[in-house]
Short mmCIF file of N, CA and C in Angstrom, two decimals:
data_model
loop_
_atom_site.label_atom_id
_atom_site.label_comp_id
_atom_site.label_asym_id
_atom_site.label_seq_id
_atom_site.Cartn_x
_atom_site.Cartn_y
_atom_site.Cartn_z
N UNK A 1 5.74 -4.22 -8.05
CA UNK A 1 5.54 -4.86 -6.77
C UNK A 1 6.88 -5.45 -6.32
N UNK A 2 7.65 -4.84 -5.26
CA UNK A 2 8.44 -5.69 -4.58
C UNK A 2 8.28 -7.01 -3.64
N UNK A 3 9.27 -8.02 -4.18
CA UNK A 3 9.06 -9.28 -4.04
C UNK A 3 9.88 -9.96 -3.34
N UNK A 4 10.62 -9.14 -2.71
CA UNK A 4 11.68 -9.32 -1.44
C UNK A 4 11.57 -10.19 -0.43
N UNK A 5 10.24 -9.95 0.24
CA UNK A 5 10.15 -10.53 1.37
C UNK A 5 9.50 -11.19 1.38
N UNK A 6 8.16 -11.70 0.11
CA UNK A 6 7.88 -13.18 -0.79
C UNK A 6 8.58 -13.80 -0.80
N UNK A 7 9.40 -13.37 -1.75
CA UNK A 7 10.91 -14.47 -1.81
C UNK A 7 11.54 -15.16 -0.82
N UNK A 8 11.29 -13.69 0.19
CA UNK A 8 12.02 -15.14 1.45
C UNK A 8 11.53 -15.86 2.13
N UNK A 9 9.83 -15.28 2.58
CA UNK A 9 9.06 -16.28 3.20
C UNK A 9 8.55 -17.52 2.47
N UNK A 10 8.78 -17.28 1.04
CA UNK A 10 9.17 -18.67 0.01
C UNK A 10 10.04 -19.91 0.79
N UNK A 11 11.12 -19.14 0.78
CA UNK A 11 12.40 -19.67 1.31
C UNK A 11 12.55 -20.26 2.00
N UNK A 12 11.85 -19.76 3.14
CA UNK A 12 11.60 -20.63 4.51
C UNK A 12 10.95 -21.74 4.51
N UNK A 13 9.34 -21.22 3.39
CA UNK A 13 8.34 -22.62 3.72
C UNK A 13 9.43 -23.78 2.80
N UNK A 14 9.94 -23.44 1.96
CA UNK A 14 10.48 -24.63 1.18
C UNK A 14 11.65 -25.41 1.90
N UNK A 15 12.19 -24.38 2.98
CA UNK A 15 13.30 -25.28 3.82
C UNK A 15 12.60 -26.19 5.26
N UNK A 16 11.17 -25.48 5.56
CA UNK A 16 10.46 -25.97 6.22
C UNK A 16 9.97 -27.34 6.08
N UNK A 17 9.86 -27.39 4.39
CA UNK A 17 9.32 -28.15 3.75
C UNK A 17 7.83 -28.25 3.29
N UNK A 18 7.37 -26.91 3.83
CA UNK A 18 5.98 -26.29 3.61
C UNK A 18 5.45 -26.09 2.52
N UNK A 19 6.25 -26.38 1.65
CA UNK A 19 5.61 -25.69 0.18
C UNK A 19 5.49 -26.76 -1.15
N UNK A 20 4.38 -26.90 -1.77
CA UNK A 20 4.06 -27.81 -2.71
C UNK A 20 4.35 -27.12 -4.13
N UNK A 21 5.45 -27.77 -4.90
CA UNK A 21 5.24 -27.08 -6.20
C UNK A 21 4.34 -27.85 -7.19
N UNK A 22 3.86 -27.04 -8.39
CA UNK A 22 3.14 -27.17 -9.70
C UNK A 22 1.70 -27.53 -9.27
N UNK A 23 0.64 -27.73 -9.78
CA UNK A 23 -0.54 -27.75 -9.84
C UNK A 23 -0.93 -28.44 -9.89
N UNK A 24 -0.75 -29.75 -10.60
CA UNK A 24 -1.18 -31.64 -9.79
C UNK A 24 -0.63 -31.64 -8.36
N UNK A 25 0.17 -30.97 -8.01
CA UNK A 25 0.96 -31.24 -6.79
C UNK A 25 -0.16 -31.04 -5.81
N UNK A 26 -0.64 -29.72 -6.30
CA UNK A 26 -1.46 -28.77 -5.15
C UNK A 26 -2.98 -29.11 -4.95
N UNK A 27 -3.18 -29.88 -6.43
CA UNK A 27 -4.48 -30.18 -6.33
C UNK A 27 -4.81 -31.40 -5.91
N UNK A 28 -3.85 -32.43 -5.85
CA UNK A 28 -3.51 -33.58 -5.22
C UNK A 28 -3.03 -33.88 -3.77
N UNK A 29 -3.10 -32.60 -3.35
CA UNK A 29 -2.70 -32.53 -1.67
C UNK A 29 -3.72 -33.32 -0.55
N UNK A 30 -3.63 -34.28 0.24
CA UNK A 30 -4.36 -34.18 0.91
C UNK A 30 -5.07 -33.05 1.74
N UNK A 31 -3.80 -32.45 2.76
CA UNK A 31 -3.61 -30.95 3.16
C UNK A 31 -3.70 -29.56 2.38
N UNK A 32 -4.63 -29.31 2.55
CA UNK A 32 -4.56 -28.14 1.28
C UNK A 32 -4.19 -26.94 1.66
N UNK A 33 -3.21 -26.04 0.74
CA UNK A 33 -2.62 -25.44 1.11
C UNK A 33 -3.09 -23.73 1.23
N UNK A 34 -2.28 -23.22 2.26
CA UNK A 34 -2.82 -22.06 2.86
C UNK A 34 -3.24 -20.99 1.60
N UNK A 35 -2.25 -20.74 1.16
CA UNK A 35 -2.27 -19.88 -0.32
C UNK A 35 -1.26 -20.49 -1.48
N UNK A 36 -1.64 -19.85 -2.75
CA UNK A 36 -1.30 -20.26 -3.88
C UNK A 36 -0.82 -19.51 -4.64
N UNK A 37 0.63 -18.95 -4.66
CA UNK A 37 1.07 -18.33 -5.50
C UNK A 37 1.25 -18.55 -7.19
N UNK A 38 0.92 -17.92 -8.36
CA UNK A 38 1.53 -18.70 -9.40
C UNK A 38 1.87 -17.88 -10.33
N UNK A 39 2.44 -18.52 -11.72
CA UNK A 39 2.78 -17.62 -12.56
C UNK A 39 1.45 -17.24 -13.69
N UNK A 40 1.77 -16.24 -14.20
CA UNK A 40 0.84 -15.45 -15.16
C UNK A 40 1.04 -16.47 -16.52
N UNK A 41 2.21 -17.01 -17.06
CA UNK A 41 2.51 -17.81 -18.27
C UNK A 41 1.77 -19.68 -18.48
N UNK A 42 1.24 -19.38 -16.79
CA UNK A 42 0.77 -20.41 -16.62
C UNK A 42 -0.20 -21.28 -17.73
N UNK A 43 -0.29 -22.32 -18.23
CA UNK A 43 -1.07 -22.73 -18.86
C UNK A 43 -3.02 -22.40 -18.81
N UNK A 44 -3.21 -22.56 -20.20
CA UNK A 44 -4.87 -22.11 -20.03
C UNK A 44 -5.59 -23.12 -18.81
N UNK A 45 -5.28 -24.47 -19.50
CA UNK A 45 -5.56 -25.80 -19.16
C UNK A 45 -5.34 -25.91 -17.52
N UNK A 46 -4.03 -25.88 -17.33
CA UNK A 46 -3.52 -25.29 -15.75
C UNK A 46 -4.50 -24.64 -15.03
N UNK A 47 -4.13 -23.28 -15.61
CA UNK A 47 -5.13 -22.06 -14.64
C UNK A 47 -6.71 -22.51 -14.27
N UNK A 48 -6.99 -23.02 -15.71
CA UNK A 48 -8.43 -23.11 -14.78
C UNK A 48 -8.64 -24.62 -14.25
N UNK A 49 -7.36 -25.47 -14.24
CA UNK A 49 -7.81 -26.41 -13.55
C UNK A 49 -7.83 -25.94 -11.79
N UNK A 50 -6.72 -25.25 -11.84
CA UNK A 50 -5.87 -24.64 -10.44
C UNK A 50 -7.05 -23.57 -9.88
N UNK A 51 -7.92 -22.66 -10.71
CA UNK A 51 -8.76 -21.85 -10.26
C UNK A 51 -10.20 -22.57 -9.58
N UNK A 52 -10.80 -23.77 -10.24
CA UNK A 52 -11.48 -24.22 -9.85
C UNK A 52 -11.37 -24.41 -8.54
N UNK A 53 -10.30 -25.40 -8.67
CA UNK A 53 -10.02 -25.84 -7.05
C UNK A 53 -10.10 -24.82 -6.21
N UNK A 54 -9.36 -23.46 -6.20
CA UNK A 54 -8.75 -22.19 -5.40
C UNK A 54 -10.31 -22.24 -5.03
N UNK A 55 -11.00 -22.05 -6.15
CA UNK A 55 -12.31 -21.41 -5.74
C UNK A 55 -13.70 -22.11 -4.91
N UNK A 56 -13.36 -23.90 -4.99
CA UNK A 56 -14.09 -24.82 -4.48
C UNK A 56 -13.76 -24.43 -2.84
N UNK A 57 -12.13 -24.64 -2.26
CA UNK A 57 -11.98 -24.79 -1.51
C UNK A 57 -11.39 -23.55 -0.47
N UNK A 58 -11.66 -22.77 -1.29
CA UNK A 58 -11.77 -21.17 -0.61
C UNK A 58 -10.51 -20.77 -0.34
N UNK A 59 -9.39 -20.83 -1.26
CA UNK A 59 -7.97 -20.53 -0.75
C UNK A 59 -7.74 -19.56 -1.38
N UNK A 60 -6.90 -18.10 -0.79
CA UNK A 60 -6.43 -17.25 -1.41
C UNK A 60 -4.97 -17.62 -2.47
N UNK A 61 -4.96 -16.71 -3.67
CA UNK A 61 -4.06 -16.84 -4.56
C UNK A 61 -3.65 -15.54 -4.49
N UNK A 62 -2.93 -15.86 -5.84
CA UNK A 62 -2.44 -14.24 -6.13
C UNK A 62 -1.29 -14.50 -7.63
N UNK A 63 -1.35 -13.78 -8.64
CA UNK A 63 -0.43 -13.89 -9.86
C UNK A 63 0.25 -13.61 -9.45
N UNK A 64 1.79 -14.05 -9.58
CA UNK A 64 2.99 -12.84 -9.62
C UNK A 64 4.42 -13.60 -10.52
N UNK A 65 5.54 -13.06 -10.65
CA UNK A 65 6.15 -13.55 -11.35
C UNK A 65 7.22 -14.09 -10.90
N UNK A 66 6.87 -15.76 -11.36
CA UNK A 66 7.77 -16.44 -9.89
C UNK A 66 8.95 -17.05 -10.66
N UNK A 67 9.56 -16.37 -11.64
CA UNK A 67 11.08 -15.64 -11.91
C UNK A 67 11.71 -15.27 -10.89
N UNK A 68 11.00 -14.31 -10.45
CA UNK A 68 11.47 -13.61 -9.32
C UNK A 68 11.32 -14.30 -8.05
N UNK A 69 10.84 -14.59 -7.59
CA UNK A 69 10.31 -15.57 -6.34
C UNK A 69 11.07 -16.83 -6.28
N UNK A 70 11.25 -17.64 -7.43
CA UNK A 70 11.88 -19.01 -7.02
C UNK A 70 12.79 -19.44 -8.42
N UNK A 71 13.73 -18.71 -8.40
CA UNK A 71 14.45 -18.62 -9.93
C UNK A 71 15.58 -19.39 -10.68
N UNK A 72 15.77 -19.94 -9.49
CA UNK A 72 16.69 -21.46 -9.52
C UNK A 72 15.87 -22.45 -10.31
N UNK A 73 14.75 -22.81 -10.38
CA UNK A 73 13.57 -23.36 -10.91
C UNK A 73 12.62 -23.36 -11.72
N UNK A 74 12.09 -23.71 -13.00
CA UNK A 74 10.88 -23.50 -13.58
C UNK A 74 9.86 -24.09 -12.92
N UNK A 75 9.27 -23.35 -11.92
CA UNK A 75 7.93 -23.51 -11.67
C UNK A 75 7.12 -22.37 -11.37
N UNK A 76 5.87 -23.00 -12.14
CA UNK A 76 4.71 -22.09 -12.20
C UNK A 76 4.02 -22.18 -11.08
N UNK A 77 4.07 -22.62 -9.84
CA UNK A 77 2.75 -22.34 -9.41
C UNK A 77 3.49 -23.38 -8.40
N UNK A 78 3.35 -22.78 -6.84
CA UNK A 78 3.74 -22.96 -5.32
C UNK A 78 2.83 -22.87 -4.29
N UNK A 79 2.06 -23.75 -3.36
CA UNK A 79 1.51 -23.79 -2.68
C UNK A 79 2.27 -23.89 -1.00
N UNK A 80 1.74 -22.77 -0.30
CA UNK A 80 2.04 -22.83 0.82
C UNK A 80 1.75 -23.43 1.75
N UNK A 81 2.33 -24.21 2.92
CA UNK A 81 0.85 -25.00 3.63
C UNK A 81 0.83 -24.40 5.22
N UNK A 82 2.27 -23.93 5.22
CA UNK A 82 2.24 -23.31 7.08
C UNK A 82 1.46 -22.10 7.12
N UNK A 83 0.41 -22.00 7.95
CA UNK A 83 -0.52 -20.47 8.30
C UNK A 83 0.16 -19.62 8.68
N UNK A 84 0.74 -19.96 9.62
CA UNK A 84 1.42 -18.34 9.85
C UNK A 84 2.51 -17.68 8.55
N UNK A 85 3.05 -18.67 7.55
CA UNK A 85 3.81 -17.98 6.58
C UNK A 85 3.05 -17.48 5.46
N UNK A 86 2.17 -18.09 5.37
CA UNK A 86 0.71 -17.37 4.49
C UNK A 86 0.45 -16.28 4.85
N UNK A 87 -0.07 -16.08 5.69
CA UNK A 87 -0.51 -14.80 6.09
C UNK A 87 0.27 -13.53 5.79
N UNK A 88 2.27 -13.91 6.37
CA UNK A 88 2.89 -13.44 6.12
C UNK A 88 3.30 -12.58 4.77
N UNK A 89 3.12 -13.88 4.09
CA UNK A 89 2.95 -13.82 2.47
C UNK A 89 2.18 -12.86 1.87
N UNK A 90 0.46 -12.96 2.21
CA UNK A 90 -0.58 -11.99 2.32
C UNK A 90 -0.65 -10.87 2.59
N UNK A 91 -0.04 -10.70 3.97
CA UNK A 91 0.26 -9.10 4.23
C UNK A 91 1.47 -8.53 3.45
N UNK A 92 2.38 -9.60 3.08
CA UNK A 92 3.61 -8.72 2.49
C UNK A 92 3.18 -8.27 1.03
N UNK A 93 1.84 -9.04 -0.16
CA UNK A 93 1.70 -8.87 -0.80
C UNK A 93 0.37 -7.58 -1.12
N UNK A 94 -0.51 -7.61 -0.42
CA UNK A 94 -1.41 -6.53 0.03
C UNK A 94 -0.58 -5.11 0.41
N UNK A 95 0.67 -4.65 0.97
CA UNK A 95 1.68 -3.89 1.81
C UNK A 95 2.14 -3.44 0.51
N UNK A 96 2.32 -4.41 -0.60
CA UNK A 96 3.18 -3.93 -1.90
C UNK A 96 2.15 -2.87 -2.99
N UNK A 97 1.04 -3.42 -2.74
CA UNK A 97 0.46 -3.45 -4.20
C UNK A 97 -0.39 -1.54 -3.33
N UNK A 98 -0.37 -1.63 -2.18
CA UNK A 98 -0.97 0.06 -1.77
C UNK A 98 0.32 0.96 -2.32
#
């Protein structure tokens, strides 16, 4: 899966200031965020704290390896909050995986 244009619409929400990192972060949001990218190495404990929520409050996710995505950084797991860069996100990741 190319992760090109993830990466940059990453980029943006984080200069936007759109983007929540790690998983207390996200689950502690008032605003909850559009989608939820995270890593696969993610903790057991993590994941299904982070899945619950995804799944209470109806937000799309998606695994991927955010090495690649945000690599300046160890973090597992980035929440988006602007809609239109979600979506973006969404279609660029749906576009990869056909």
């Amino acid at each position: 899966m190319s992760l090109t244009k993830v990466k940059s619409y990453v980029g943006f929400a984080i200069k936007m200031g759109k983007a929540v990192f790690g998983v207390d972060s996200i689950i502690s949001m008032r605003r909850q965020p559009k989608i939820v990218l995270y890593d696969n190495s993610l903790s057991e404990n993590s994941t299904s704290k982070l899945n619950n929520y995804l799944s209470k409050h109806k937000v799309y996710s998606k695994i991927i390896a955010m090495e690649e995505v945000y690599p300046d950084k160890n973090c597992k797991a980035v929440g988006i909050l602007d809609a239109n860069l979600a979506s973006a996100i969404e279609k660029s990741i749906k576009e990869s995986l056909e």
